[in-house]
mmCIF file of C-alpha atoms in Angstrom:
data_model
loop_
_atom_site.group_PDB
_atom_site.id
_atom_site.type_symbol
_atom_site.label_atom_id
_atom_site.label_comp_id
_atom_site.label_asym_id
_atom_site.label_seq_id
_atom_site.Cartn_x
_atom_site.Cartn_y
_atom_site.Cartn_z
ATOM 1 C CA SER A 1 -124.921 26.469 33.365
ATOM 2 C CA GLN A 2 -122.974 23.816 34.193
ATOM 3 C CA GLN A 3 -124.494 22.002 36.973
ATOM 4 C CA GLY A 4 -121.005 20.251 38.387
ATOM 5 C CA GLU A 5 -118.370 22.291 38.753
ATOM 6 C CA GLU A 6 -114.761 21.119 39.897
ATOM 7 C CA ASP A 7 -112.077 22.833 42.089
ATOM 8 C CA PRO A 8 -108.914 23.303 41.539
ATOM 9 C CA GLN A 9 -109.261 23.617 37.794
ATOM 10 C CA ALA A 10 -105.212 21.798 38.122
ATOM 11 C CA LEU A 11 -103.574 20.030 40.740
ATOM 12 C CA SER A 12 -99.938 19.149 40.612
ATOM 13 C CA ILE A 13 -98.503 16.434 43.495
ATOM 14 C CA GLN A 14 -95.400 14.149 44.036
ATOM 15 C CA GLU A 15 -96.106 10.499 43.860
ATOM 16 C CA GLY A 16 -96.610 8.955 47.224
ATOM 17 C CA GLU A 17 -99.331 12.336 48.544
ATOM 18 C CA ASN A 18 -102.852 12.115 48.257
ATOM 19 C CA ALA A 19 -104.856 14.340 46.347
ATOM 20 C CA THR A 20 -108.467 16.152 46.574
ATOM 21 C CA MET A 21 -110.723 17.700 44.368
ATOM 22 C CA ASN A 22 -114.291 19.218 44.893
ATOM 23 C CA CYS A 23 -117.450 19.308 42.983
ATOM 24 C CA SER A 24 -120.153 21.998 44.014
ATOM 25 C CA TYR A 25 -123.592 21.789 42.191
ATOM 26 C CA LYS A 26 -126.524 23.605 42.026
ATOM 27 C CA THR A 27 -130.007 21.665 41.490
ATOM 28 C CA SER A 28 -130.965 18.507 42.869
ATOM 29 C CA ILE A 29 -129.824 15.296 41.899
ATOM 30 C CA ASN A 30 -129.965 11.453 41.897
ATOM 31 C CA ASN A 31 -126.753 10.208 42.094
ATOM 32 C CA LEU A 32 -122.800 11.768 41.399
ATOM 33 C CA GLN A 33 -120.418 10.079 39.694
ATOM 34 C CA TRP A 34 -116.700 10.526 39.314
ATOM 35 C CA TYR A 35 -115.036 9.984 36.214
ATOM 36 C CA ARG A 36 -111.149 9.964 35.054
ATOM 37 C CA GLN A 37 -110.182 10.901 31.574
ATOM 38 C CA ASN A 38 -106.914 10.244 30.162
ATOM 39 C CA SER A 39 -105.099 12.780 27.988
ATOM 40 C CA GLY A 40 -106.895 12.696 24.629
ATOM 41 C CA ARG A 41 -108.632 8.833 25.647
ATOM 42 C CA GLY A 42 -112.305 8.304 26.599
ATOM 43 C CA LEU A 43 -113.835 8.522 30.010
ATOM 44 C CA VAL A 44 -113.741 5.732 32.605
ATOM 45 C CA HIS A 45 -116.391 5.369 35.056
ATOM 46 C CA LEU A 46 -114.576 5.342 38.436
ATOM 47 C CA ILE A 47 -117.348 5.937 41.476
ATOM 48 C CA LEU A 48 -121.021 6.360 42.111
ATOM 49 C CA ILE A 49 -122.408 7.534 45.279
ATOM 50 C CA ARG A 50 -126.309 7.768 45.625
ATOM 51 C CA SER A 51 -127.804 10.835 46.972
ATOM 52 C CA ASN A 52 -128.625 8.982 50.572
ATOM 53 C CA GLU A 53 -125.324 8.394 50.630
ATOM 54 C CA ARG A 54 -122.614 10.202 52.356
ATOM 55 C CA GLU A 55 -119.324 8.358 51.932
ATOM 56 C CA LYS A 56 -118.066 5.577 49.744
ATOM 57 C CA HIS A 57 -114.617 3.743 49.240
ATOM 58 C CA SER A 58 -112.988 2.353 46.441
ATOM 59 C CA GLY A 59 -109.692 1.031 46.515
ATOM 60 C CA ARG A 60 -107.129 4.788 46.727
ATOM 61 C CA LEU A 61 -110.325 6.107 46.316
ATOM 62 C CA ARG A 62 -112.789 7.978 48.755
ATOM 63 C CA VAL A 63 -116.163 10.057 48.034
ATOM 64 C CA THR A 64 -117.999 11.937 50.164
ATOM 65 C CA LEU A 65 -120.976 13.842 49.161
ATOM 66 C CA ASP A 66 -123.238 16.610 50.917
ATOM 67 C CA THR A 67 -126.850 17.329 49.697
ATOM 68 C CA SER A 68 -127.251 19.921 52.459
ATOM 69 C CA LYS A 69 -124.281 21.941 50.721
ATOM 70 C CA LYS A 70 -124.449 20.366 47.399
ATOM 71 C CA SER A 71 -121.070 19.527 47.103
ATOM 72 C CA SER A 72 -118.765 16.476 46.588
ATOM 73 C CA SER A 73 -114.999 15.725 47.482
ATOM 74 C CA LEU A 74 -112.609 12.706 45.382
ATOM 75 C CA LEU A 75 -109.512 11.554 47.353
ATOM 76 C CA ILE A 76 -107.222 9.648 45.729
ATOM 77 C CA THR A 77 -104.136 8.100 48.337
ATOM 78 C CA ALA A 78 -100.845 7.616 47.775
ATOM 79 C CA SER A 79 -101.453 8.838 44.467
ATOM 80 C CA ARG A 80 -99.073 7.041 41.491
ATOM 81 C CA ALA A 81 -97.724 8.618 37.862
ATOM 82 C CA ALA A 82 -100.544 6.212 36.248
ATOM 83 C CA ASP A 83 -103.151 8.566 38.311
ATOM 84 C CA THR A 84 -102.240 11.362 36.163
ATOM 85 C CA ALA A 85 -105.066 12.527 34.464
ATOM 86 C CA SER A 86 -108.382 14.930 34.418
ATOM 87 C CA TYR A 87 -110.968 14.315 36.824
ATOM 88 C CA PHE A 88 -114.661 15.025 36.331
ATOM 89 C CA CYS A 89 -117.734 15.177 38.498
ATOM 90 C CA ALA A 90 -120.883 14.171 37.097
ATOM 91 C CA THR A 91 -124.180 14.958 38.510
ATOM 92 C CA ALA A 92 -127.362 12.617 37.753
ATOM 93 C CA ARG A 93 -130.768 14.180 37.532
ATOM 94 C CA ASP A 94 -133.209 10.855 35.792
ATOM 95 C CA TYR A 95 -130.948 10.141 32.792
ATOM 96 C CA LYS A 96 -128.519 13.283 32.568
ATOM 97 C CA LEU A 97 -125.249 13.660 33.456
ATOM 98 C CA SER A 98 -124.333 17.179 33.854
ATOM 99 C CA PHE A 99 -120.521 17.506 33.888
ATOM 100 C CA GLY A 100 -117.850 19.945 34.859
ATOM 101 C CA ALA A 101 -114.711 21.122 33.071
ATOM 102 C CA GLY A 102 -112.789 18.590 35.618
ATOM 103 C CA THR A 103 -109.870 18.860 37.453
ATOM 104 C CA THR A 104 -105.940 18.441 35.702
ATOM 105 C CA VAL A 105 -103.999 15.727 38.190
ATOM 106 C CA THR A 106 -100.532 15.926 37.778
ATOM 107 C CA VAL A 107 -98.578 12.964 39.521
ATOM 108 C CA ARG A 108 -95.067 13.931 40.007
ATOM 109 C CA ALA A 109 -92.453 11.031 39.967
ATOM 110 C CA ASN B 1 -117.576 -8.678 27.512
ATOM 111 C CA ALA B 2 -116.859 -5.917 25.156
ATOM 112 C CA GLY B 3 -116.917 -2.167 25.828
ATOM 113 C CA VAL B 4 -119.048 0.806 24.450
ATOM 114 C CA MET B 5 -117.365 0.780 20.710
ATOM 115 C CA GLN B 6 -117.073 3.960 18.252
ATOM 116 C CA ASN B 7 -115.985 4.213 15.039
ATOM 117 C CA PRO B 8 -114.297 6.168 13.327
ATOM 118 C CA ARG B 9 -111.913 7.165 15.927
ATOM 119 C CA HIS B 10 -111.235 9.875 14.284
ATOM 120 C CA LEU B 11 -112.561 11.685 11.547
ATOM 121 C CA VAL B 12 -111.756 14.867 8.972
ATOM 122 C CA ARG B 13 -114.359 16.311 7.171
ATOM 123 C CA ARG B 14 -114.392 19.806 5.043
ATOM 124 C CA ARG B 15 -116.493 22.573 5.589
ATOM 125 C CA GLY B 16 -120.018 21.857 4.308
ATOM 126 C CA GLN B 17 -119.578 17.655 4.033
ATOM 127 C CA GLU B 18 -121.584 14.956 5.929
ATOM 128 C CA ALA B 19 -119.902 13.546 9.317
ATOM 129 C CA ARG B 20 -121.391 10.057 10.598
ATOM 130 C CA LEU B 21 -120.619 8.984 14.210
ATOM 131 C CA ARG B 22 -121.368 4.963 14.851
ATOM 132 C CA CYS B 23 -121.744 4.004 18.467
ATOM 133 C CA SER B 24 -122.375 0.291 19.897
ATOM 134 C CA PRO B 25 -123.322 -0.386 23.081
ATOM 135 C CA MET B 26 -122.196 -2.771 25.716
ATOM 136 C CA LYS B 27 -124.161 -6.041 25.386
ATOM 137 C CA GLY B 28 -127.693 -5.964 27.376
ATOM 138 C CA HIS B 29 -127.932 -2.169 27.287
ATOM 139 C CA SER B 30 -130.444 -0.529 25.364
ATOM 140 C CA HIS B 31 -130.190 3.053 26.362
ATOM 141 C CA VAL B 32 -127.635 5.444 24.689
ATOM 142 C CA TYR B 33 -126.513 8.731 25.058
ATOM 143 C CA TRP B 34 -124.736 10.967 22.914
ATOM 144 C CA TYR B 35 -122.275 13.861 24.879
ATOM 145 C CA ARG B 36 -120.152 16.484 23.197
ATOM 146 C CA GLN B 37 -116.589 17.740 24.464
ATOM 147 C CA LEU B 38 -114.983 21.142 23.057
ATOM 148 C CA PRO B 39 -111.135 21.600 23.940
ATOM 149 C CA GLU B 40 -110.612 22.443 27.926
ATOM 150 C CA GLU B 41 -114.250 21.463 28.350
ATOM 151 C CA GLY B 42 -116.262 18.715 30.102
ATOM 152 C CA LEU B 43 -118.738 16.929 28.431
ATOM 153 C CA LYS B 44 -121.963 18.477 27.072
ATOM 154 C CA PHE B 45 -125.458 16.340 27.028
ATOM 155 C CA MET B 46 -127.126 16.060 23.118
ATOM 156 C CA VAL B 47 -129.187 13.379 23.188
ATOM 157 C CA TYR B 48 -130.785 10.139 24.754
ATOM 158 C CA LEU B 49 -132.035 7.716 23.228
ATOM 159 C CA GLN B 50 -133.702 3.970 23.444
ATOM 160 C CA LYS B 51 -134.588 1.626 20.641
ATOM 161 C CA GLU B 52 -135.947 3.268 17.533
ATOM 162 C CA ASN B 53 -137.204 6.217 20.079
ATOM 163 C CA ILE B 54 -135.446 9.521 20.688
ATOM 164 C CA ILE B 55 -136.141 9.806 24.464
ATOM 165 C CA ASP B 56 -134.634 14.048 24.961
ATOM 166 C CA GLU B 57 -132.760 15.750 22.646
ATOM 167 C CA SER B 58 -132.787 19.132 24.087
ATOM 168 C CA GLY B 59 -128.769 19.295 23.756
ATOM 169 C CA MET B 60 -128.759 19.151 20.249
ATOM 170 C CA PRO B 61 -128.353 22.074 17.953
ATOM 171 C CA LYS B 62 -131.686 22.530 16.318
ATOM 172 C CA GLU B 63 -130.237 22.412 13.170
ATOM 173 C CA ARG B 64 -127.837 19.805 10.915
ATOM 174 C CA PHE B 65 -127.696 17.336 13.359
ATOM 175 C CA SER B 66 -129.438 14.399 13.742
ATOM 176 C CA ALA B 67 -129.155 10.866 15.955
ATOM 177 C CA GLU B 68 -131.029 7.410 15.824
ATOM 178 C CA PHE B 69 -130.966 4.173 17.772
ATOM 179 C CA PRO B 70 -132.396 1.573 15.009
ATOM 180 C CA LYS B 71 -133.548 -1.526 16.117
ATOM 181 C CA GLU B 72 -130.672 -3.269 14.584
ATOM 182 C CA GLY B 73 -127.220 -1.537 14.108
ATOM 183 C CA PRO B 74 -125.334 0.718 16.364
ATOM 184 C CA SER B 75 -126.595 4.224 17.106
ATOM 185 C CA ILE B 76 -125.765 6.969 14.467
ATOM 186 C CA LEU B 77 -125.058 10.547 15.265
ATOM 187 C CA ARG B 78 -125.379 12.386 12.028
ATOM 188 C CA ILE B 79 -124.262 15.866 11.284
ATOM 189 C CA GLN B 80 -124.738 17.799 7.975
ATOM 190 C CA GLN B 81 -122.963 20.669 6.121
ATOM 191 C CA VAL B 82 -120.009 20.103 8.577
ATOM 192 C CA VAL B 83 -118.633 23.845 10.089
ATOM 193 C CA ARG B 84 -115.386 24.576 12.191
ATOM 194 C CA GLY B 85 -117.376 24.759 15.468
ATOM 195 C CA ASP B 86 -118.293 21.079 15.311
ATOM 196 C CA SER B 87 -114.815 20.435 15.650
ATOM 197 C CA ALA B 88 -115.094 18.070 18.784
ATOM 198 C CA ALA B 89 -115.148 14.891 20.800
ATOM 199 C CA TYR B 90 -118.025 13.089 20.525
ATOM 200 C CA PHE B 91 -118.712 10.177 23.404
ATOM 201 C CA CYS B 92 -121.398 7.990 23.244
ATOM 202 C CA ALA B 93 -122.562 6.035 26.492
ATOM 203 C CA SER B 94 -124.833 3.467 27.383
ATOM 204 C CA SER B 95 -126.447 2.220 30.295
ATOM 205 C CA PRO B 96 -128.636 -1.469 31.456
ATOM 206 C CA PRO B 97 -132.588 -0.914 30.821
ATOM 207 C CA GLY B 98 -134.361 -0.084 33.961
ATOM 208 C CA ARG B 99 -136.715 2.184 35.400
ATOM 209 C CA ARG B 100 -135.115 4.461 37.106
ATOM 210 C CA THR B 101 -132.398 4.777 34.781
ATOM 211 C CA GLY B 102 -130.832 7.602 36.702
ATOM 212 C CA TYR B 103 -129.386 5.139 39.265
ATOM 213 C CA TYR B 104 -127.055 3.373 36.543
ATOM 214 C CA GLU B 105 -123.665 4.339 35.734
ATOM 215 C CA GLN B 106 -122.959 5.208 32.032
ATOM 216 C CA TYR B 107 -120.115 3.213 30.582
ATOM 217 C CA PHE B 108 -118.756 5.494 27.859
ATOM 218 C CA GLY B 109 -116.939 4.808 24.557
ATOM 219 C CA PRO B 110 -113.268 5.693 23.334
ATOM 220 C CA GLY B 111 -114.940 9.152 21.501
ATOM 221 C CA THR B 112 -115.010 10.244 18.031
ATOM 222 C CA ARG B 113 -112.387 13.090 17.474
ATOM 223 C CA LEU B 114 -114.096 15.179 14.562
ATOM 224 C CA THR B 115 -111.566 17.963 13.088
ATOM 225 C CA VAL B 116 -113.263 19.909 10.221
ATOM 226 C CA THR B 117 -111.297 21.685 8.009
#
C-alpha cells in the first residue's frame, strides 16, 4: 500500500488565501519531502524535512512533521495563480521514495 | 548546471514493440531512480541504480522490464513487447553520492510519456 496519503484530494481557494494539505504515512522514515507537479510536467522538489525536525520554512511554504502521529502538513501562504498544481508528499526510507496520490490545488484569480 | 534530462519526452509505441527510455542524471550525481506514474496516481518506485549496478529493482515488473546504468552514457529503462497497461509517465530522478542516500532529495527529470496504441 502507499506510504504517503494526502488529504484533501482536491482544494480550491481564492488568490491570496492560504492552502493547507496533510500527509499521513505508516512506517518509520528518514525524511519526508514535498513536491509540486504542474499539469503534464515533471516534479519540482519543494522542501525536505528530516525525521528529527518538527517544522521547516521556505519562502511562502511551511512544513510540519509529527512523527508520533506519522503526519505532515504543507501550508502555502498568500497563494498565487501560479501555485495551481498537484502537490505530493513522499516519505523516504533509505533511498526509496513512496508517494501519495497527491492533492490538486486550484487557485482562483 | 543542467538538470536531469530525459528523452524522448513523448513516445508512442504499438503493442508488441519495444520502448527505450533514457535518463541522464544531474552532473555529479551517481544514483538514478526510475518511477512510474499512472493517470491520477502518485509515482511508484521501480528501480534504483548506481553506475553498472542495480541496487534495488523490487518495483520492477518481473517480465519485459529491465534497466541499466552503464559506466558511460545515460541510464536506460527498457520495456519489451509493450502492452496498453504500460502507458504511463516514466520519471527518472538522481541524487548525489553519499553513504546515507536516504537523506538527500531526489531531483526529477521532466518524464517520458509513453502511449501504447
